[in-house]
Amino acid sequence: MALAVFVPSAVYGIGSGAAAPMLPLHALELGASVGTAGVVVAMMGFGLILGDLPAGWLVARTGERKAIALGSLTCALGLLVAILAPNIAVFAVGLLINGASGAVWGLARQTYIVAVVPSVDRGRAFSALAGWMRFGFFAGPFLGAGAVHWLGPVGGLWIQLVAMLVAGTLVFAMPETDGSPTVVSDNTIRAVVVEHRKLLSTLGLGALLMGAARAARQSLLPLWAVHIGADAATTSIVFGIAGAVDVLMSYPAGIWLDRYGRRAIGVPAMIAFAAGYAALPFAGSVVGLTTVAVLLGFANGLSNGVIMTVGADVAPPGQRAEFLGAWRLTHDIGMFAGPIAVGAISAVTVLGAAAGALAVAGLGGAAAMYRWFPGLPVAPVTVPEPKAADLREPRESVDSN
């Protein structure tokens, strides 16, 4: 699976990591205000939400390889639109297309792993998948620094375009699986969502709150760094330390997922998120901020692969792609809503109130996961082949008398 899944994920992450910090800067170059730039960059998350359900439909009807090829070409188109955008409106359209194609990428890789990895090993597989991508995202800004130096903020988008085409080519070379459809599925997205609405509304609540906890730290921590007077270089170092902890936790989290179960990892991760956000208002120095950032990085790394693994565990075999598209939507809504909640709460109260609200949400997510998340997966039962001696006719007993 290295060349088929993990290496392309790292390449994909490198491109995303190189572009992410440059998006608001390029928006400012196009004449956007600071507030408008934030809204425009959020279009990628909105595109991800819009693409989740159609991605399930596409993967179910074409298979992973063709879906990845189409998603890669669509993402390349969106990036070209963003790079060549003459104004902020066209730039927003490019980011929206980019986000929607990311939904296809994420779902196709998830269904591929479900098809080729036994349930008892999925935790490690999904954590490795997420870990390789996070490593790429961590390394992307460093690897793309040269392009940014020569081309300005748009250089990060050129790096993402090249990385997307390379990653798409690698994935398209992977073999088809038995789980890849060869005929058009009769399942509709609406029918699948209606049939499994209870599952999506219970387990999905935990996924939504985890998505919010994960994404909110990306906006709340920089704002708090400004609040305590930390400069940009110091903030970058703090994020680098927290990112390293996040990446280092990825594979151990997968081992623990398979050994102790999904609930046993999801609940502590949400408690760690809640503890980190609850402690943030008391972080009045760089040392305190670093401690909180490391705790949130630990929580994010511990939660690595949990959502994808739970979705794979509960996905109905005949409706896998459609269900996983709806399942990913619950998490991605949280990812989109978390940063918006931080801005909205901070606008009407104080920044510490947003941290407190996220701490409460973290505890709510822990309770939801404790109530509804599954424990250990059930290992498939194998019947041993009979031995040759077992196939012989039993000899009749001989009465010695």
Short mmCIF file of N, CA, C and O in Angstrom, two decimals, residues 271-365:
data_model
loop_
_atom_site.label_atom_id
_atom_site.label_comp_id
_atom_site.label_asym_id
_atom_site.label_seq_id
_atom_site.Cartn_x
_atom_site.Cartn_y
_atom_site.Cartn_z
N ILE A 271 -11.30 14.27 25.46
CA ILE A 271 -11.01 14.83 26.78
C ILE A 271 -9.74 15.68 26.74
O ILE A 271 -9.67 16.75 27.36
N ALA A 272 -8.74 15.21 25.99
CA ALA A 272 -7.50 15.99 25.85
C ALA A 272 -7.77 17.31 25.12
O ALA A 272 -7.21 18.36 25.47
N PHE A 273 -8.61 17.27 24.08
CA PHE A 273 -8.99 18.52 23.42
C PHE A 273 -9.66 19.46 24.41
O PHE A 273 -9.35 20.67 24.46
N ALA A 274 -10.61 18.94 25.19
CA ALA A 274 -11.32 19.77 26.16
C ALA A 274 -10.36 20.37 27.19
O ALA A 274 -10.46 21.56 27.54
N ALA A 275 -9.41 19.57 27.66
CA ALA A 275 -8.45 20.07 28.64
C ALA A 275 -7.58 21.17 28.05
O ALA A 275 -7.28 22.18 28.72
N GLY A 276 -7.15 20.99 26.81
CA GLY A 276 -6.32 22.00 26.17
C GLY A 276 -7.06 23.32 26.00
O GLY A 276 -6.52 24.40 26.31
N TYR A 277 -8.29 23.27 25.53
CA TYR A 277 -9.05 24.51 25.34
C TYR A 277 -9.40 25.15 26.68
O TYR A 277 -9.41 26.38 26.81
N ALA A 278 -9.68 24.33 27.70
CA ALA A 278 -9.98 24.89 29.01
C ALA A 278 -8.77 25.58 29.63
O ALA A 278 -8.90 26.55 30.38
N ALA A 279 -7.56 25.11 29.30
CA ALA A 279 -6.34 25.69 29.86
C ALA A 279 -5.88 26.93 29.10
O ALA A 279 -5.10 27.72 29.64
N LEU A 280 -6.34 27.11 27.88
CA LEU A 280 -5.84 28.20 27.05
C LEU A 280 -6.03 29.59 27.69
O LEU A 280 -5.10 30.42 27.64
N PRO A 281 -7.19 29.91 28.29
CA PRO A 281 -7.33 31.24 28.89
C PRO A 281 -6.33 31.54 30.01
O PRO A 281 -6.14 32.70 30.37
N PHE A 282 -5.68 30.51 30.55
CA PHE A 282 -4.71 30.71 31.62
C PHE A 282 -3.27 30.75 31.08
O PHE A 282 -2.33 30.86 31.86
N ALA A 283 -3.11 30.63 29.75
CA ALA A 283 -1.78 30.65 29.13
C ALA A 283 -1.39 32.10 28.85
O ALA A 283 -1.71 32.65 27.79
N GLY A 284 -0.70 32.72 29.79
CA GLY A 284 -0.35 34.12 29.64
C GLY A 284 1.05 34.36 29.13
O GLY A 284 1.49 35.51 29.07
N SER A 285 1.75 33.32 28.77
CA SER A 285 3.12 33.45 28.28
C SER A 285 3.33 32.49 27.11
O SER A 285 2.48 31.64 26.82
N VAL A 286 4.48 32.63 26.46
CA VAL A 286 4.80 31.74 25.34
C VAL A 286 4.94 30.30 25.83
O VAL A 286 4.53 29.36 25.14
N VAL A 287 5.50 30.13 27.03
CA VAL A 287 5.65 28.78 27.58
C VAL A 287 4.28 28.15 27.80
O VAL A 287 4.04 26.98 27.46
N GLY A 288 3.35 28.93 28.35
CA GLY A 288 2.00 28.42 28.55
C GLY A 288 1.32 28.10 27.24
O GLY A 288 0.64 27.07 27.10
N LEU A 289 1.47 28.98 26.25
CA LEU A 289 0.89 28.73 24.93
C LEU A 289 1.47 27.47 24.31
O LEU A 289 0.74 26.66 23.71
N THR A 290 2.78 27.27 24.44
CA THR A 290 3.41 26.08 23.88
C THR A 290 2.88 24.82 24.55
O THR A 290 2.63 23.80 23.88
N THR A 291 2.69 24.88 25.87
CA THR A 291 2.16 23.72 26.59
C THR A 291 0.77 23.36 26.09
O THR A 291 0.47 22.19 25.84
N VAL A 292 -0.08 24.37 25.91
CA VAL A 292 -1.43 24.12 25.41
C VAL A 292 -1.38 23.60 23.98
O VAL A 292 -2.10 22.66 23.62
N ALA A 293 -0.52 24.19 23.14
CA ALA A 293 -0.42 23.75 21.75
C ALA A 293 0.05 22.30 21.66
O ALA A 293 -0.45 21.53 20.83
N VAL A 294 0.98 21.91 22.52
CA VAL A 294 1.46 20.53 22.53
C VAL A 294 0.35 19.59 22.96
O VAL A 294 0.17 18.50 22.40
N LEU A 295 -0.44 19.99 23.98
CA LEU A 295 -1.55 19.15 24.43
C LEU A 295 -2.58 18.98 23.32
O LEU A 295 -3.07 17.86 23.08
N LEU A 296 -2.90 20.06 22.62
CA LEU A 296 -3.85 19.95 21.50
C LEU A 296 -3.25 19.15 20.35
O LEU A 296 -3.96 18.41 19.66
N GLY A 297 -1.94 19.28 20.12
CA GLY A 297 -1.29 18.46 19.10
C GLY A 297 -1.32 16.99 19.46
O GLY A 297 -1.53 16.12 18.61
N PHE A 298 -1.13 16.70 20.76
CA PHE A 298 -1.23 15.32 21.24
C PHE A 298 -2.64 14.78 21.01
O PHE A 298 -2.82 13.64 20.54
N ALA A 299 -3.65 15.60 21.34
CA ALA A 299 -5.03 15.17 21.15
C ALA A 299 -5.32 14.91 19.67
O ALA A 299 -5.98 13.93 19.31
N ASN A 300 -4.82 15.80 18.81
CA ASN A 300 -5.05 15.63 17.38
C ASN A 300 -4.36 14.37 16.86
O ASN A 300 -4.91 13.63 16.04
N GLY A 301 -3.13 14.13 17.32
CA GLY A 301 -2.43 12.92 16.90
C GLY A 301 -3.08 11.66 17.43
O GLY A 301 -3.16 10.65 16.74
N LEU A 302 -3.55 11.71 18.69
CA LEU A 302 -4.23 10.55 19.27
C LEU A 302 -5.50 10.21 18.52
O LEU A 302 -5.86 9.04 18.37
N SER A 303 -6.18 11.24 18.01
CA SER A 303 -7.43 11.01 17.28
C SER A 303 -7.19 10.62 15.83
O SER A 303 -8.14 10.43 15.06
N ASN A 304 -5.94 10.49 15.45
CA ASN A 304 -5.57 10.21 14.06
C ASN A 304 -6.20 8.91 13.57
O ASN A 304 -5.93 7.84 14.11
N GLY A 305 -7.03 8.98 12.56
CA GLY A 305 -7.62 7.78 11.97
C GLY A 305 -8.89 7.31 12.63
O GLY A 305 -9.54 6.39 12.11
N VAL A 306 -9.30 7.90 13.75
CA VAL A 306 -10.48 7.41 14.47
C VAL A 306 -11.74 7.53 13.61
O VAL A 306 -12.52 6.58 13.47
N ILE A 307 -11.95 8.70 13.02
CA ILE A 307 -13.18 8.93 12.27
C ILE A 307 -13.25 8.03 11.04
O ILE A 307 -14.29 7.41 10.75
N MET A 308 -12.16 7.91 10.30
CA MET A 308 -12.16 7.04 9.13
C MET A 308 -12.36 5.58 9.51
O MET A 308 -13.06 4.83 8.83
N THR A 309 -11.76 5.16 10.62
CA THR A 309 -11.86 3.77 11.04
C THR A 309 -13.29 3.43 11.48
O THR A 309 -13.83 2.39 11.10
N VAL A 310 -13.90 4.30 12.26
CA VAL A 310 -15.28 4.05 12.70
C VAL A 310 -16.21 4.02 11.50
O VAL A 310 -17.10 3.16 11.40
N GLY A 311 -16.03 4.95 10.57
CA GLY A 311 -16.86 4.94 9.37
C GLY A 311 -16.71 3.65 8.59
O GLY A 311 -17.70 3.09 8.10
N ALA A 312 -15.48 3.15 8.48
CA ALA A 312 -15.25 1.88 7.77
C ALA A 312 -15.89 0.72 8.51
O ALA A 312 -16.41 -0.22 7.90
N ASP A 313 -15.87 0.75 9.85
CA ASP A 313 -16.45 -0.34 10.63
C ASP A 313 -17.96 -0.46 10.43
O ASP A 313 -18.50 -1.57 10.41
N VAL A 314 -18.64 0.67 10.34
CA VAL A 314 -20.11 0.64 10.31
C VAL A 314 -20.68 0.77 8.91
O VAL A 314 -21.90 0.65 8.74
N ALA A 315 -19.84 0.99 7.90
CA ALA A 315 -20.35 1.17 6.54
C ALA A 315 -20.97 -0.12 6.03
O ALA A 315 -20.33 -1.17 6.06
N PRO A 316 -22.20 -0.08 5.53
CA PRO A 316 -22.82 -1.29 4.96
C PRO A 316 -22.11 -1.69 3.67
O PRO A 316 -21.85 -0.82 2.82
N PRO A 317 -21.76 -2.96 3.49
CA PRO A 317 -20.96 -3.39 2.34
C PRO A 317 -21.55 -3.00 0.99
O PRO A 317 -20.83 -2.56 0.10
N GLY A 318 -22.86 -3.14 0.82
CA GLY A 318 -23.45 -2.83 -0.47
C GLY A 318 -23.63 -1.36 -0.75
O GLY A 318 -23.99 -0.97 -1.86
N GLN A 319 -23.40 -0.52 0.27
CA GLN A 319 -23.59 0.92 0.11
C GLN A 319 -22.38 1.68 0.65
O GLN A 319 -22.50 2.80 1.14
N ARG A 320 -21.21 1.08 0.54
CA ARG A 320 -20.03 1.59 1.23
C ARG A 320 -19.69 3.01 0.84
O ARG A 320 -19.54 3.90 1.69
N ALA A 321 -19.52 3.26 -0.45
CA ALA A 321 -19.06 4.58 -0.89
C ALA A 321 -20.08 5.66 -0.57
O ALA A 321 -19.74 6.75 -0.09
N GLU A 322 -21.38 5.36 -0.84
CA GLU A 322 -22.41 6.36 -0.57
C GLU A 322 -22.49 6.68 0.93
O GLU A 322 -22.60 7.84 1.32
N PHE A 323 -22.42 5.63 1.77
CA PHE A 323 -22.50 5.86 3.21
C PHE A 323 -21.29 6.65 3.70
O PHE A 323 -21.42 7.58 4.50
N LEU A 324 -20.09 6.29 3.23
CA LEU A 324 -18.89 6.98 3.70
C LEU A 324 -18.87 8.43 3.24
O LEU A 324 -18.31 9.30 3.93
N GLY A 325 -19.48 8.73 2.09
CA GLY A 325 -19.60 10.12 1.69
C GLY A 325 -20.43 10.91 2.69
O GLY A 325 -20.08 12.02 3.08
N ALA A 326 -21.57 10.31 3.13
CA ALA A 326 -22.41 10.97 4.13
C ALA A 326 -21.70 11.03 5.48
O ALA A 326 -21.82 12.01 6.22
N TRP A 327 -20.95 9.98 5.82
CA TRP A 327 -20.23 9.95 7.09
C TRP A 327 -19.15 11.03 7.15
O TRP A 327 -19.01 11.73 8.15
N ARG A 328 -18.41 11.19 6.07
CA ARG A 328 -17.38 12.23 6.03
C ARG A 328 -18.00 13.62 6.12
O ARG A 328 -17.39 14.55 6.64
N LEU A 329 -19.23 13.76 5.62
CA LEU A 329 -19.90 15.05 5.68
C LEU A 329 -20.09 15.50 7.12
O LEU A 329 -19.93 16.70 7.43
N THR A 330 -20.43 14.58 8.03
CA THR A 330 -20.64 14.97 9.43
C THR A 330 -19.37 15.57 10.03
O THR A 330 -19.41 16.60 10.71
N HIS A 331 -18.22 14.94 9.75
CA HIS A 331 -16.95 15.44 10.27
C HIS A 331 -16.55 16.75 9.61
O HIS A 331 -16.08 17.69 10.27
N ASP A 332 -16.76 16.85 8.30
CA ASP A 332 -16.33 18.04 7.57
C ASP A 332 -17.18 19.26 7.93
O ASP A 332 -16.68 20.39 7.89
N ILE A 333 -18.45 19.06 8.27
CA ILE A 333 -19.27 20.18 8.75
C ILE A 333 -18.66 20.73 10.03
O ILE A 333 -18.58 21.96 10.23
N GLY A 334 -18.20 19.86 10.91
CA GLY A 334 -17.53 20.31 12.13
C GLY A 334 -16.24 21.05 11.82
O GLY A 334 -15.93 22.08 12.44
N MET A 335 -15.47 20.54 10.85
CA MET A 335 -14.23 21.21 10.45
C MET A 335 -14.50 22.62 9.93
O MET A 335 -13.72 23.56 10.15
N PHE A 336 -15.60 22.77 9.22
CA PHE A 336 -15.96 24.07 8.67
C PHE A 336 -16.52 24.99 9.75
O PHE A 336 -16.24 26.20 9.77
N ALA A 337 -17.32 24.43 10.66
CA ALA A 337 -18.01 25.24 11.66
C ALA A 337 -17.09 25.67 12.80
O ALA A 337 -17.33 26.73 13.42
N GLY A 338 -16.06 24.87 13.13
CA GLY A 338 -15.21 25.18 14.28
C GLY A 338 -14.57 26.56 14.20
O GLY A 338 -14.75 27.39 15.11
N PRO A 339 -13.82 26.86 13.14
CA PRO A 339 -13.21 28.19 13.05
C PRO A 339 -14.23 29.32 12.98
O PRO A 339 -13.99 30.41 13.51
N ILE A 340 -15.38 29.07 12.32
CA ILE A 340 -16.40 30.10 12.26
C ILE A 340 -16.95 30.39 13.65
O ILE A 340 -17.20 31.55 14.01
N ALA A 341 -17.13 29.33 14.45
CA ALA A 341 -17.61 29.52 15.82
C ALA A 341 -16.63 30.35 16.64
O ALA A 341 -17.02 31.20 17.45
N VAL A 342 -15.33 30.10 16.44
CA VAL A 342 -14.31 30.88 17.16
C VAL A 342 -14.45 32.35 16.83
O VAL A 342 -14.46 33.23 17.72
N GLY A 343 -14.59 32.68 15.54
CA GLY A 343 -14.73 34.07 15.15
C GLY A 343 -16.00 34.70 15.65
O GLY A 343 -16.01 35.84 16.13
N ALA A 344 -17.12 33.97 15.58
CA ALA A 344 -18.40 34.52 15.99
C ALA A 344 -18.45 34.78 17.49
O ALA A 344 -18.90 35.83 17.94
N ILE A 345 -17.98 33.81 18.28
CA ILE A 345 -18.02 33.97 19.73
C ILE A 345 -17.07 35.07 20.17
O ILE A 345 -17.39 35.90 21.03
N SER A 346 -15.90 35.13 19.55
CA SER A 346 -14.92 36.15 19.91
C SER A 346 -15.41 37.55 19.55
O SER A 346 -15.06 38.54 20.21
N ALA A 347 -16.23 37.63 18.49
CA ALA A 347 -16.71 38.94 18.05
C ALA A 347 -17.71 39.54 19.04
O ALA A 347 -17.78 40.77 19.18
N VAL A 348 -18.48 38.70 19.73
CA VAL A 348 -19.51 39.21 20.63
C VAL A 348 -19.10 39.16 22.09
O VAL A 348 -19.73 39.81 22.93
N THR A 349 -18.07 38.40 22.43
CA THR A 349 -17.62 38.34 23.82
C THR A 349 -16.10 38.57 23.86
O THR A 349 -15.63 39.59 23.39
N VAL A 350 -15.38 37.64 24.44
CA VAL A 350 -13.92 37.71 24.48
C VAL A 350 -13.36 36.42 23.94
O VAL A 350 -14.06 35.41 23.82
N LEU A 351 -12.07 36.43 23.60
CA LEU A 351 -11.44 35.27 22.99
C LEU A 351 -11.47 34.06 23.92
O LEU A 351 -11.64 32.92 23.46
N GLY A 352 -11.31 34.29 25.22
CA GLY A 352 -11.34 33.18 26.16
C GLY A 352 -12.66 32.45 26.19
O GLY A 352 -12.72 31.25 26.49
N ALA A 353 -13.76 33.16 25.86
CA ALA A 353 -15.07 32.51 25.84
C ALA A 353 -15.15 31.46 24.73
O ALA A 353 -15.80 30.42 24.88
N ALA A 354 -14.49 31.73 23.60
CA ALA A 354 -14.46 30.75 22.52
C ALA A 354 -13.73 29.49 22.97
O ALA A 354 -14.16 28.37 22.67
N ALA A 355 -12.64 29.66 23.71
CA ALA A 355 -11.91 28.49 24.23
C ALA A 355 -12.79 27.71 25.19
O ALA A 355 -12.81 26.47 25.17
N GLY A 356 -13.53 28.42 26.05
CA GLY A 356 -14.42 27.73 26.99
C GLY A 356 -15.52 26.96 26.28
O GLY A 356 -15.85 25.83 26.66
N ALA A 357 -16.09 27.56 25.22
CA ALA A 357 -17.13 26.86 24.46
C ALA A 357 -16.58 25.61 23.79
O ALA A 357 -17.25 24.57 23.75
N LEU A 358 -15.36 25.67 23.29
CA LEU A 358 -14.75 24.50 22.67
C LEU A 358 -14.45 23.42 23.70
O LEU A 358 -14.54 22.22 23.40
N ALA A 359 -14.09 23.82 24.92
CA ALA A 359 -13.87 22.83 25.98
C ALA A 359 -15.16 22.08 26.28
O ALA A 359 -15.17 20.85 26.44
N VAL A 360 -16.28 22.81 26.36
CA VAL A 360 -17.58 22.17 26.60
C VAL A 360 -17.92 21.24 25.43
O VAL A 360 -18.41 20.11 25.63
N ALA A 361 -17.67 21.70 24.20
CA ALA A 361 -17.94 20.86 23.03
C ALA A 361 -17.08 19.60 23.06
O ALA A 361 -17.54 18.51 22.66
N GLY A 362 -15.83 19.73 23.52
CA GLY A 362 -14.98 18.55 23.62
C GLY A 362 -15.52 17.51 24.59
O GLY A 362 -15.51 16.30 24.31
N LEU A 363 -16.02 17.98 25.73
CA LEU A 363 -16.61 17.05 26.69
C LEU A 363 -17.89 16.43 26.12
O LEU A 363 -18.17 15.24 26.34
N GLY A 364 -18.66 17.23 25.37
CA GLY A 364 -19.84 16.67 24.73
C GLY A 364 -19.48 15.60 23.70
O GLY A 364 -20.15 14.57 23.59
N GLY A 365 -18.40 15.84 22.95
CA GLY A 365 -17.94 14.83 22.00
C GLY A 365 -17.47 13.56 22.68
O GLY A 365 -17.73 12.45 22.20
#
